[in-house]
mmCIF file of C-alpha atoms in Angstrom:
data_model
loop_
_atom_site.group_PDB
_atom_site.id
_atom_site.type_symbol
_atom_site.label_atom_id
_atom_site.label_comp_id
_atom_site.label_asym_id
_atom_site.label_seq_id
_atom_site.Cartn_x
_atom_site.Cartn_y
_atom_site.Cartn_z
ATOM 1 C CA UNK A 201 3.667 26.691 -0.532
ATOM 2 C CA UNK A 202 6.443 25.387 1.567
ATOM 3 C CA UNK A 203 9.707 24.726 -0.059
ATOM 4 C CA UNK A 204 8.923 21.025 1.282
ATOM 5 C CA UNK A 205 5.822 20.557 -0.898
ATOM 6 C CA UNK A 206 7.517 22.260 -3.791
ATOM 7 C CA UNK A 207 10.051 19.624 -4.106
ATOM 8 C CA UNK A 208 8.294 16.457 -4.416
ATOM 9 C CA UNK A 209 6.042 15.537 -7.482
ATOM 10 C CA UNK A 210 2.308 14.105 -6.907
ATOM 11 C CA UNK A 211 2.685 10.710 -8.162
ATOM 12 C CA UNK A 212 1.377 10.920 -12.076
ATOM 13 C CA UNK A 213 -1.699 8.298 -11.157
ATOM 14 C CA UNK A 214 -3.222 11.321 -8.538
ATOM 15 C CA UNK A 215 -2.771 14.562 -10.741
ATOM 16 C CA UNK A 216 -6.099 15.381 -12.254
ATOM 17 C CA UNK A 217 -8.200 14.070 -10.402
ATOM 18 C CA UNK A 218 -10.697 13.829 -7.102
ATOM 19 C CA UNK A 219 -10.347 10.019 -6.068
ATOM 20 C CA UNK A 220 -13.587 8.158 -4.995
ATOM 21 C CA UNK A 221 -12.910 5.714 -2.131
ATOM 22 C CA UNK A 222 -15.789 3.545 -2.340
ATOM 23 C CA UNK A 223 -16.071 0.481 0.562
ATOM 24 C CA UNK A 224 -17.822 -3.082 -0.885
ATOM 25 C CA UNK A 225 -19.006 -5.944 0.830
ATOM 26 C CA UNK A 226 -16.484 -8.125 -1.562
ATOM 27 C CA UNK A 227 -13.882 -5.934 -2.859
ATOM 28 C CA UNK A 228 -12.051 -9.108 -4.683
ATOM 29 C CA UNK A 229 -15.610 -9.556 -6.510
ATOM 30 C CA UNK A 230 -16.231 -5.756 -6.893
ATOM 31 C CA UNK A 231 -12.502 -5.889 -9.072
ATOM 32 C CA UNK A 232 -13.146 -8.533 -10.958
ATOM 33 C CA UNK A 233 -16.432 -7.016 -11.724
ATOM 34 C CA UNK A 234 -14.907 -3.772 -12.969
ATOM 35 C CA UNK A 235 -12.186 -5.580 -14.799
ATOM 36 C CA UNK A 236 -14.902 -7.185 -16.535
ATOM 37 C CA UNK A 237 -17.454 -5.069 -16.893
ATOM 38 C CA UNK A 238 -15.157 -1.480 -17.675
ATOM 39 C CA UNK A 239 -11.627 -2.906 -18.589
ATOM 40 C CA UNK A 240 -10.388 -2.075 -15.135
ATOM 41 C CA UNK A 241 -6.718 -2.641 -14.066
ATOM 42 C CA UNK A 242 -5.448 -3.475 -11.153
ATOM 43 C CA UNK A 243 -2.907 -1.406 -9.386
ATOM 44 C CA UNK A 244 -2.400 -1.855 -5.943
ATOM 45 C CA UNK A 245 -3.644 -4.781 -3.406
ATOM 46 C CA UNK A 246 -3.643 -4.591 -0.041
ATOM 47 C CA UNK A 247 -4.387 -7.695 2.157
ATOM 48 C CA UNK A 248 -6.597 -7.213 5.487
ATOM 49 C CA UNK A 249 -4.952 -8.740 8.483
ATOM 50 C CA UNK A 250 -7.907 -11.072 9.057
ATOM 51 C CA UNK A 251 -8.216 -11.810 5.189
ATOM 52 C CA UNK A 252 -10.098 -9.279 2.723
ATOM 53 C CA UNK A 253 -8.653 -6.290 1.303
ATOM 54 C CA UNK A 254 -7.752 -3.837 3.437
ATOM 55 C CA UNK A 255 -6.913 -1.288 0.620
ATOM 56 C CA UNK A 256 -6.854 -1.662 -3.246
ATOM 57 C CA UNK A 257 -6.799 0.754 -6.538
ATOM 58 C CA UNK A 258 -7.876 0.394 -9.738
ATOM 59 C CA UNK A 259 -7.888 2.349 -13.351
ATOM 60 C CA UNK A 260 -10.504 2.616 -15.089
ATOM 61 C CA UNK A 261 -9.600 4.760 -18.373
ATOM 62 C CA UNK A 262 -6.988 7.396 -16.982
ATOM 63 C CA UNK A 263 -8.920 7.400 -13.687
ATOM 64 C CA UNK A 264 -7.937 5.748 -10.161
ATOM 65 C CA UNK A 265 -10.898 4.421 -8.174
ATOM 66 C CA UNK A 266 -9.741 3.020 -4.568
ATOM 67 C CA UNK A 267 -11.649 0.288 -2.726
ATOM 68 C CA UNK A 268 -11.710 -1.940 0.078
ATOM 69 C CA UNK A 269 -13.578 -4.255 2.201
ATOM 70 C CA UNK A 270 -16.054 -2.619 4.323
ATOM 71 C CA UNK A 271 -15.634 -3.253 7.794
ATOM 72 C CA UNK A 272 -17.835 -5.989 10.230
ATOM 73 C CA UNK A 273 -16.630 -4.757 12.827
ATOM 74 C CA UNK A 274 -19.428 -2.864 14.896
ATOM 75 C CA UNK A 275 -17.149 0.342 15.980
ATOM 76 C CA UNK A 276 -15.758 0.791 12.652
ATOM 77 C CA UNK A 277 -19.030 0.209 10.545
ATOM 78 C CA UNK A 278 -19.846 3.608 10.299
ATOM 79 C CA UNK A 279 -17.019 5.008 8.899
ATOM 80 C CA UNK A 280 -16.407 1.679 6.940
ATOM 81 C CA UNK A 281 -19.674 0.072 5.520
ATOM 82 C CA UNK A 282 -21.323 -0.604 2.184
ATOM 83 C CA UNK A 283 -23.796 1.477 0.990
ATOM 84 C CA UNK A 284 -26.193 -2.172 0.980
ATOM 85 C CA UNK A 285 -25.985 -1.590 5.216
ATOM 86 C CA UNK A 286 -26.839 1.937 4.741
ATOM 87 C CA UNK A 287 -29.898 1.751 3.246
ATOM 88 C CA UNK A 288 -28.168 2.565 -0.256
ATOM 89 C CA UNK A 289 -26.687 5.267 1.252
ATOM 90 C CA UNK A 290 -23.407 6.370 0.083
ATOM 91 C CA UNK A 291 -20.081 5.317 2.054
ATOM 92 C CA UNK A 292 -17.613 7.628 -0.087
ATOM 93 C CA UNK A 293 -14.514 9.266 0.927
ATOM 94 C CA UNK A 294 -12.922 11.672 -1.709
ATOM 95 C CA UNK A 295 -9.036 11.989 -1.843
ATOM 96 C CA UNK A 296 -7.788 15.229 -3.551
ATOM 97 C CA UNK A 297 -4.280 16.262 -4.089
ATOM 98 C CA UNK A 298 -3.131 19.741 -3.733
ATOM 99 C CA UNK A 299 -0.057 21.672 -3.345
ATOM 100 C CA UNK A 300 -0.680 23.088 0.002
ATOM 101 C CA UNK A 301 -2.986 20.829 2.043
ATOM 102 C CA UNK A 302 -2.416 23.566 5.360
ATOM 103 C CA UNK A 303 -3.503 26.175 3.692
ATOM 104 C CA UNK A 304 -6.729 24.475 2.512
ATOM 105 C CA UNK A 305 -7.185 23.201 5.777
ATOM 106 C CA UNK A 306 -7.506 26.725 7.442
ATOM 107 C CA UNK A 307 -9.451 28.008 3.829
ATOM 108 C CA UNK A 308 -11.786 24.892 4.704
ATOM 109 C CA UNK A 309 -12.306 25.458 8.421
ATOM 110 C CA UNK A 310 -12.503 29.333 7.622
ATOM 111 C CA UNK A 311 -15.784 28.355 5.597
ATOM 112 C CA UNK A 312 -17.549 25.903 7.613
ATOM 113 C CA UNK A 313 -15.501 22.668 7.254
ATOM 114 C CA UNK A 314 -15.214 20.084 10.377
ATOM 115 C CA UNK A 315 -11.827 19.419 11.260
ATOM 116 C CA UNK A 316 -11.881 15.405 11.929
ATOM 117 C CA UNK A 317 -8.165 15.411 11.682
ATOM 118 C CA UNK A 318 -5.656 18.590 11.637
ATOM 119 C CA UNK A 319 -3.169 18.195 9.180
ATOM 120 C CA UNK A 320 0.331 15.913 9.391
ATOM 121 C CA UNK A 321 2.971 13.811 7.577
ATOM 122 C CA UNK A 322 1.574 10.231 7.363
ATOM 123 C CA UNK A 323 3.382 6.921 6.981
ATOM 124 C CA UNK A 324 2.639 6.511 3.025
ATOM 125 C CA UNK A 325 4.542 10.298 2.357
ATOM 126 C CA UNK A 326 1.743 12.485 1.976
ATOM 127 C CA UNK A 327 0.702 15.328 4.626
ATOM 128 C CA UNK A 328 -2.889 14.880 5.129
ATOM 129 C CA UNK A 329 -5.999 16.407 6.726
ATOM 130 C CA UNK A 330 -9.357 15.032 6.975
ATOM 131 C CA UNK A 331 -12.596 17.104 7.052
ATOM 132 C CA UNK A 332 -16.307 17.129 6.961
ATOM 133 C CA UNK A 333 -18.122 19.567 4.534
ATOM 134 C CA UNK A 334 -21.539 20.944 5.496
ATOM 135 C CA UNK A 335 -23.196 18.071 3.921
ATOM 136 C CA UNK A 336 -21.460 15.275 5.925
ATOM 137 C CA UNK A 337 -19.044 14.280 3.124
ATOM 138 C CA UNK A 338 -15.601 13.562 3.777
ATOM 139 C CA UNK A 339 -12.847 14.783 2.409
ATOM 140 C CA UNK A 340 -9.162 14.083 2.127
ATOM 141 C CA UNK A 341 -6.887 16.555 1.467
ATOM 142 C CA UNK A 342 -2.764 15.324 0.760
ATOM 143 C CA UNK A 343 0.319 17.033 -0.194
ATOM 144 C CA UNK A 344 2.824 14.439 -1.608
ATOM 145 C CA UNK A 345 6.069 14.939 0.608
ATOM 146 C CA UNK A 346 8.273 12.419 -0.053
ATOM 147 C CA UNK A 347 7.992 9.174 -2.266
ATOM 148 C CA UNK A 348 7.540 5.582 -0.199
ATOM 149 C CA UNK A 349 8.678 2.273 -1.430
ATOM 150 C CA UNK A 350 6.705 -0.655 -0.953
ATOM 151 C CA UNK A 351 9.375 -2.346 1.682
ATOM 152 C CA UNK A 352 9.258 1.194 3.499
ATOM 153 C CA UNK A 353 5.204 1.339 3.485
ATOM 154 C CA UNK A 354 4.782 -1.956 4.763
ATOM 155 C CA UNK A 355 7.495 -0.961 7.442
ATOM 156 C CA UNK A 356 5.350 2.203 8.644
ATOM 157 C CA UNK A 357 2.404 0.083 8.458
ATOM 158 C CA UNK A 358 3.506 -2.423 10.567
ATOM 159 C CA UNK A 359 5.385 -0.005 12.993
ATOM 160 C CA UNK A 360 1.942 2.101 13.398
ATOM 161 C CA UNK A 361 -0.227 -0.536 14.438
#
């Protein structure tokens, strides 16, 4: 573990879980349902430039679930499709915070994972690697390296687009 990763704590809501990130056809309606059906609490909502929800986070009990509207863009459809558009398959991406993403990436690659995005520092304050396991599941492993205010996050996101 590097000195840099040892100093910053993982945000509390991400500490003890694999965080599912699901895509749905109508994220606003899904959030409403989860609130009604499961007593979910909405913690984060980032609107998409053309309308809809780019990213949202809800809490069900002590668990966090990430979700967003499925893409209608054919280029992005394979990555951001709703299960119904795949004949009922799943489009879950699994996010897990770890102490040292670089070591994990090396271990995962040695074990047979396909690295889709090598570890790199991202605008949201996490060092991130994206990989595919031998079964085809997509995993995003993150090491929290800095706390980023909502204002700074929006500034960085605007600069990246």
